[in-house]
mmCIF file with all atom_site columns, C-alpha atoms in Angstrom:
data_model
loop_
_atom_site.group_PDB
_atom_site.id
_atom_site.type_symbol
_atom_site.label_atom_id
_atom_site.label_alt_id
_atom_site.label_comp_id
_atom_site.label_asym_id
_atom_site.label_entity_id
_atom_site.label_seq_id
_atom_site.pdbx_PDB_ins_code
_atom_site.Cartn_x
_atom_site.Cartn_y
_atom_site.Cartn_z
_atom_site.occupancy
_atom_site.B_iso_or_equiv
_atom_site.pdbx_formal_charge
_atom_site.auth_seq_id
_atom_site.auth_comp_id
_atom_site.auth_asym_id
_atom_site.auth_atom_id
_atom_site.pdbx_PDB_model_num
ATOM 1   C CA . UNK A 1 1   ? 0.012   0.088  0.003   1.00 56.00 ? 1   UNK A CA 1
ATOM 2   C CA . UNK A 1 2   ? 2.900   2.283  0.673   1.00 78.00 ? 2   UNK A CA 1
ATOM 3   C CA . UNK A 1 3   ? 4.133   2.079  -2.860  1.00 91.00 ? 3   UNK A CA 1
ATOM 4   C CA . UNK A 1 4   ? 0.604   2.928  -4.056  1.00 94.00 ? 4   UNK A CA 1
ATOM 5   C CA . UNK A 1 5   ? 0.365   6.093  -1.772  1.00 95.00 ? 5   UNK A CA 1
ATOM 6   C CA . UNK A 1 6   ? 3.963   7.168  -2.885  1.00 96.00 ? 6   UNK A CA 1
ATOM 7   C CA . UNK A 1 7   ? 2.787   6.955  -6.409  1.00 96.00 ? 7   UNK A CA 1
ATOM 8   C CA . UNK A 1 8   ? -0.463  8.925  -5.686  1.00 97.00 ? 8   UNK A CA 1
ATOM 9   C CA . UNK A 1 9   ? 1.579   11.579 -3.861  1.00 97.00 ? 9   UNK A CA 1
ATOM 10  C CA . UNK A 1 10  ? 3.963   11.922 -6.891  1.00 97.00 ? 10  UNK A CA 1
ATOM 11  C CA . UNK A 1 11  ? 0.921   12.456 -9.102  1.00 97.00 ? 11  UNK A CA 1
ATOM 12  C CA . UNK A 1 12  ? -0.053  15.364 -6.800  1.00 97.00 ? 12  UNK A CA 1
ATOM 13  C CA . UNK A 1 13  ? 3.361   16.835 -6.907  1.00 97.00 ? 13  UNK A CA 1
ATOM 14  C CA . UNK A 1 14  ? 3.313   16.638 -10.745 1.00 97.00 ? 14  UNK A CA 1
ATOM 15  C CA . UNK A 1 15  ? -0.070  18.467 -10.632 1.00 97.00 ? 15  UNK A CA 1
ATOM 16  C CA . UNK A 1 16  ? 1.523   21.185 -8.482  1.00 97.00 ? 16  UNK A CA 1
ATOM 17  C CA . UNK A 1 17  ? 4.465   21.666 -10.864 1.00 96.00 ? 17  UNK A CA 1
ATOM 18  C CA . UNK A 1 18  ? 2.290   21.581 -14.084 1.00 96.00 ? 18  UNK A CA 1
ATOM 19  C CA . UNK A 1 19  ? -0.496  23.764 -12.944 1.00 97.00 ? 19  UNK A CA 1
ATOM 20  C CA . UNK A 1 20  ? 1.297   26.141 -10.626 1.00 96.00 ? 20  UNK A CA 1
ATOM 21  C CA . UNK A 1 21  ? -0.857  28.794 -9.033  1.00 97.00 ? 21  UNK A CA 1
ATOM 22  C CA . UNK A 1 22  ? -3.794  27.300 -11.037 1.00 97.00 ? 22  UNK A CA 1
ATOM 23  C CA . UNK A 1 23  ? -3.908  24.069 -8.778  1.00 98.00 ? 23  UNK A CA 1
ATOM 24  C CA . UNK A 1 24  ? -6.226  24.742 -6.052  1.00 98.00 ? 24  UNK A CA 1
ATOM 25  C CA . UNK A 1 25  ? -6.859  21.370 -4.394  1.00 98.00 ? 25  UNK A CA 1
ATOM 26  C CA . UNK A 1 26  ? -6.881  17.690 -5.223  1.00 98.00 ? 26  UNK A CA 1
ATOM 27  C CA . UNK A 1 27  ? -7.663  14.258 -3.599  1.00 98.00 ? 27  UNK A CA 1
ATOM 28  C CA . UNK A 1 28  ? -7.198  10.698 -4.816  1.00 98.00 ? 28  UNK A CA 1
ATOM 29  C CA . UNK A 1 29  ? -9.494  8.176  -3.167  1.00 98.00 ? 29  UNK A CA 1
ATOM 30  C CA . UNK A 1 30  ? -10.863 4.512  -3.484  1.00 96.00 ? 30  UNK A CA 1
ATOM 31  C CA . UNK A 1 31  ? -14.305 4.499  -4.787  1.00 96.00 ? 31  UNK A CA 1
ATOM 32  C CA . UNK A 1 32  ? -15.501 1.899  -2.384  1.00 96.00 ? 32  UNK A CA 1
ATOM 33  C CA . UNK A 1 33  ? -15.216 4.055  0.740   1.00 95.00 ? 33  UNK A CA 1
ATOM 34  C CA . UNK A 1 34  ? -14.483 7.481  -0.570  1.00 96.00 ? 34  UNK A CA 1
ATOM 35  C CA . UNK A 1 35  ? -11.494 7.842  1.853   1.00 94.00 ? 35  UNK A CA 1
ATOM 36  C CA . UNK A 1 36  ? -8.685  10.087 0.527   1.00 96.00 ? 36  UNK A CA 1
ATOM 37  C CA . UNK A 1 37  ? -5.363  8.391  0.100   1.00 96.00 ? 37  UNK A CA 1
ATOM 38  C CA . UNK A 1 38  ? -3.344  11.347 -0.964  1.00 97.00 ? 38  UNK A CA 1
ATOM 39  C CA . UNK A 1 39  ? -4.176  14.986 -1.338  1.00 97.00 ? 39  UNK A CA 1
ATOM 40  C CA . UNK A 1 40  ? -3.289  18.825 -1.587  1.00 98.00 ? 40  UNK A CA 1
ATOM 41  C CA . UNK A 1 41  ? -5.643  21.217 0.403   1.00 97.00 ? 41  UNK A CA 1
ATOM 42  C CA . UNK A 1 42  ? -7.795  18.042 0.733   1.00 96.00 ? 42  UNK A CA 1
ATOM 43  C CA . UNK A 1 43  ? -11.525 18.458 0.623   1.00 95.00 ? 43  UNK A CA 1
ATOM 44  C CA . UNK A 1 44  ? -13.343 15.287 2.459   1.00 96.00 ? 44  UNK A CA 1
ATOM 45  C CA . UNK A 1 45  ? -16.824 16.734 1.735   1.00 96.00 ? 45  UNK A CA 1
ATOM 46  C CA . UNK A 1 46  ? -15.902 17.185 -1.964  1.00 97.00 ? 46  UNK A CA 1
ATOM 47  C CA . UNK A 1 47  ? -14.447 13.620 -2.053  1.00 98.00 ? 47  UNK A CA 1
ATOM 48  C CA . UNK A 1 48  ? -17.788 12.343 -0.747  1.00 97.00 ? 48  UNK A CA 1
ATOM 49  C CA . UNK A 1 49  ? -19.832 14.293 -3.132  1.00 97.00 ? 49  UNK A CA 1
ATOM 50  C CA . UNK A 1 50  ? -17.772 13.412 -6.162  1.00 98.00 ? 50  UNK A CA 1
ATOM 51  C CA . UNK A 1 51  ? -17.687 9.898  -5.366  1.00 98.00 ? 51  UNK A CA 1
ATOM 52  C CA . UNK A 1 52  ? -21.385 9.830  -5.308  1.00 98.00 ? 52  UNK A CA 1
ATOM 53  C CA . UNK A 1 53  ? -21.676 11.939 -8.463  1.00 98.00 ? 53  UNK A CA 1
ATOM 54  C CA . UNK A 1 54  ? -19.394 9.394  -10.227 1.00 98.00 ? 54  UNK A CA 1
ATOM 55  C CA . UNK A 1 55  ? -21.518 6.423  -8.951  1.00 96.00 ? 55  UNK A CA 1
ATOM 56  C CA . UNK A 1 56  ? -24.706 8.113  -10.125 1.00 97.00 ? 56  UNK A CA 1
ATOM 57  C CA . UNK A 1 57  ? -23.170 9.003  -13.493 1.00 96.00 ? 57  UNK A CA 1
ATOM 58  C CA . UNK A 1 58  ? -22.213 5.377  -14.002 1.00 95.00 ? 58  UNK A CA 1
ATOM 59  C CA . UNK A 1 59  ? -25.513 3.992  -12.952 1.00 95.00 ? 59  UNK A CA 1
ATOM 60  C CA . UNK A 1 60  ? -27.501 6.482  -15.095 1.00 96.00 ? 60  UNK A CA 1
ATOM 61  C CA . UNK A 1 61  ? -25.306 6.044  -18.179 1.00 96.00 ? 61  UNK A CA 1
ATOM 62  C CA . UNK A 1 62  ? -25.602 2.112  -17.851 1.00 93.00 ? 62  UNK A CA 1
ATOM 63  C CA . UNK A 1 63  ? -29.455 2.390  -17.821 1.00 94.00 ? 63  UNK A CA 1
ATOM 64  C CA . UNK A 1 64  ? -29.560 4.646  -20.820 1.00 95.00 ? 64  UNK A CA 1
ATOM 65  C CA . UNK A 1 65  ? -28.561 4.512  -24.431 1.00 89.00 ? 65  UNK A CA 1
ATOM 66  C CA . UNK A 1 66  ? -25.459 6.489  -23.794 1.00 93.00 ? 66  UNK A CA 1
ATOM 67  C CA . UNK A 1 67  ? -22.039 5.113  -23.747 1.00 96.00 ? 67  UNK A CA 1
ATOM 68  C CA . UNK A 1 68  ? -20.219 4.440  -20.257 1.00 94.00 ? 68  UNK A CA 1
ATOM 69  C CA . UNK A 1 69  ? -18.369 7.136  -18.633 1.00 94.00 ? 69  UNK A CA 1
ATOM 70  C CA . UNK A 1 70  ? -14.918 7.682  -19.983 1.00 95.00 ? 70  UNK A CA 1
ATOM 71  C CA . UNK A 1 71  ? -11.716 8.417  -18.208 1.00 95.00 ? 71  UNK A CA 1
ATOM 72  C CA . UNK A 1 72  ? -12.938 11.836 -16.760 1.00 97.00 ? 72  UNK A CA 1
ATOM 73  C CA . UNK A 1 73  ? -15.643 14.412 -16.396 1.00 97.00 ? 73  UNK A CA 1
ATOM 74  C CA . UNK A 1 74  ? -15.501 18.230 -15.722 1.00 97.00 ? 74  UNK A CA 1
ATOM 75  C CA . UNK A 1 75  ? -17.685 20.460 -13.796 1.00 97.00 ? 75  UNK A CA 1
ATOM 76  C CA . UNK A 1 76  ? -17.342 24.280 -14.539 1.00 97.00 ? 76  UNK A CA 1
ATOM 77  C CA . UNK A 1 77  ? -18.112 26.329 -11.382 1.00 97.00 ? 77  UNK A CA 1
ATOM 78  C CA . UNK A 1 78  ? -18.506 29.995 -10.781 1.00 97.00 ? 78  UNK A CA 1
ATOM 79  C CA . UNK A 1 79  ? -15.580 32.275 -10.423 1.00 96.00 ? 79  UNK A CA 1
ATOM 80  C CA . UNK A 1 80  ? -13.498 30.487 -13.131 1.00 96.00 ? 80  UNK A CA 1
ATOM 81  C CA . UNK A 1 81  ? -13.114 27.433 -11.251 1.00 98.00 ? 81  UNK A CA 1
ATOM 82  C CA . UNK A 1 82  ? -13.222 23.860 -12.791 1.00 98.00 ? 82  UNK A CA 1
ATOM 83  C CA . UNK A 1 83  ? -13.527 20.574 -11.090 1.00 98.00 ? 83  UNK A CA 1
ATOM 84  C CA . UNK A 1 84  ? -11.969 17.552 -13.033 1.00 98.00 ? 84  UNK A CA 1
ATOM 85  C CA . UNK A 1 85  ? -12.725 13.992 -11.803 1.00 98.00 ? 85  UNK A CA 1
ATOM 86  C CA . UNK A 1 86  ? -10.843 11.076 -13.320 1.00 97.00 ? 86  UNK A CA 1
ATOM 87  C CA . UNK A 1 87  ? -11.569 7.496  -12.784 1.00 95.00 ? 87  UNK A CA 1
ATOM 88  C CA . UNK A 1 88  ? -9.392  4.566  -13.286 1.00 94.00 ? 88  UNK A CA 1
ATOM 89  C CA . UNK A 1 89  ? -10.204 1.190  -11.767 1.00 92.00 ? 89  UNK A CA 1
ATOM 90  C CA . UNK A 1 90  ? -11.186 1.502  -8.168  1.00 95.00 ? 90  UNK A CA 1
ATOM 91  C CA . UNK A 1 91  ? -9.615  4.906  -7.769  1.00 97.00 ? 91  UNK A CA 1
ATOM 92  C CA . UNK A 1 92  ? -10.638 8.385  -8.484  1.00 98.00 ? 92  UNK A CA 1
ATOM 93  C CA . UNK A 1 93  ? -8.818  11.838 -8.558  1.00 98.00 ? 93  UNK A CA 1
ATOM 94  C CA . UNK A 1 94  ? -10.664 15.086 -8.167  1.00 98.00 ? 94  UNK A CA 1
ATOM 95  C CA . UNK A 1 95  ? -8.991  18.264 -8.588  1.00 98.00 ? 95  UNK A CA 1
ATOM 96  C CA . UNK A 1 96  ? -9.961  21.970 -8.348  1.00 98.00 ? 96  UNK A CA 1
ATOM 97  C CA . UNK A 1 97  ? -8.309  24.225 -10.920 1.00 98.00 ? 97  UNK A CA 1
ATOM 98  C CA . UNK A 1 98  ? -8.442  27.978 -11.146 1.00 98.00 ? 98  UNK A CA 1
ATOM 99  C CA . UNK A 1 99  ? -8.703  28.878 -14.780 1.00 97.00 ? 99  UNK A CA 1
ATOM 100 C CA . UNK A 1 100 ? -7.689  32.560 -14.179 1.00 97.00 ? 100 UNK A CA 1
ATOM 101 C CA . UNK A 1 101 ? -4.348  31.214 -13.179 1.00 97.00 ? 101 UNK A CA 1
ATOM 102 C CA . UNK A 1 102 ? -3.869  28.467 -15.958 1.00 95.00 ? 102 UNK A CA 1
ATOM 103 C CA . UNK A 1 103 ? -5.400  27.768 -19.358 1.00 93.00 ? 103 UNK A CA 1
ATOM 104 C CA . UNK A 1 104 ? -7.651  25.162 -20.682 1.00 95.00 ? 104 UNK A CA 1
ATOM 105 C CA . UNK A 1 105 ? -4.981  24.522 -23.257 1.00 95.00 ? 105 UNK A CA 1
ATOM 106 C CA . UNK A 1 106 ? -2.439  23.569 -20.708 1.00 95.00 ? 106 UNK A CA 1
ATOM 107 C CA . UNK A 1 107 ? -5.022  21.542 -18.848 1.00 96.00 ? 107 UNK A CA 1
ATOM 108 C CA . UNK A 1 108 ? -6.324  19.616 -21.719 1.00 96.00 ? 108 UNK A CA 1
ATOM 109 C CA . UNK A 1 109 ? -3.094  19.133 -23.739 1.00 96.00 ? 109 UNK A CA 1
ATOM 110 C CA . UNK A 1 110 ? -0.482  18.793 -21.113 1.00 95.00 ? 110 UNK A CA 1
ATOM 111 C CA . UNK A 1 111 ? -1.849  18.033 -17.626 1.00 97.00 ? 111 UNK A CA 1
ATOM 112 C CA . UNK A 1 112 ? -4.767  15.688 -18.311 1.00 97.00 ? 112 UNK A CA 1
ATOM 113 C CA . UNK A 1 113 ? -3.040  13.174 -20.685 1.00 97.00 ? 113 UNK A CA 1
ATOM 114 C CA . UNK A 1 114 ? -0.115  12.991 -18.233 1.00 97.00 ? 114 UNK A CA 1
ATOM 115 C CA . UNK A 1 115 ? -2.303  12.638 -15.304 1.00 97.00 ? 115 UNK A CA 1
ATOM 116 C CA . UNK A 1 116 ? -4.443  9.802  -16.986 1.00 97.00 ? 116 UNK A CA 1
ATOM 117 C CA . UNK A 1 117 ? -1.275  7.962  -17.927 1.00 97.00 ? 117 UNK A CA 1
ATOM 118 C CA . UNK A 1 118 ? 0.282   8.164  -14.502 1.00 96.00 ? 118 UNK A CA 1
ATOM 119 C CA . UNK A 1 119 ? -2.923  7.382  -12.599 1.00 96.00 ? 119 UNK A CA 1
ATOM 120 C CA . UNK A 1 120 ? -3.437  4.388  -14.578 1.00 95.00 ? 120 UNK A CA 1
ATOM 121 C CA . UNK A 1 121 ? 0.042   3.225  -14.161 1.00 95.00 ? 121 UNK A CA 1
ATOM 122 C CA . UNK A 1 122 ? 0.110   3.808  -10.525 1.00 95.00 ? 122 UNK A CA 1
ATOM 123 C CA . UNK A 1 123 ? -3.404  2.172  -9.676  1.00 90.00 ? 123 UNK A CA 1
ATOM 124 C CA . UNK A 1 124 ? -2.568  -0.980 -11.549 1.00 82.00 ? 124 UNK A CA 1
#
């Protein structure tokens, strides 16, 4: 478990570096119990909320004619903030990004592909 946690902490450190001041908060948690295993400015209530949102999205999409949830989803909030939730296997990563201090281009072209790759490799 220690190697897993070390890997998750390394992902958080990469996000700090890649997003700079645009990186507001993040948690990585197990979907079963919504308990944060690694984080930066951890938000336990947000972890519980987005764990439930992901579960509901998965269930709703499975019962509809839509394809299953992919690797991530985003929620645009007031004041230029964005939540990104990534899911791989039994783990999820949620992060809060300030779009006034970084760009969607950096997020989508640099940060997200690297994050998805590292999260998949670490969670295996």
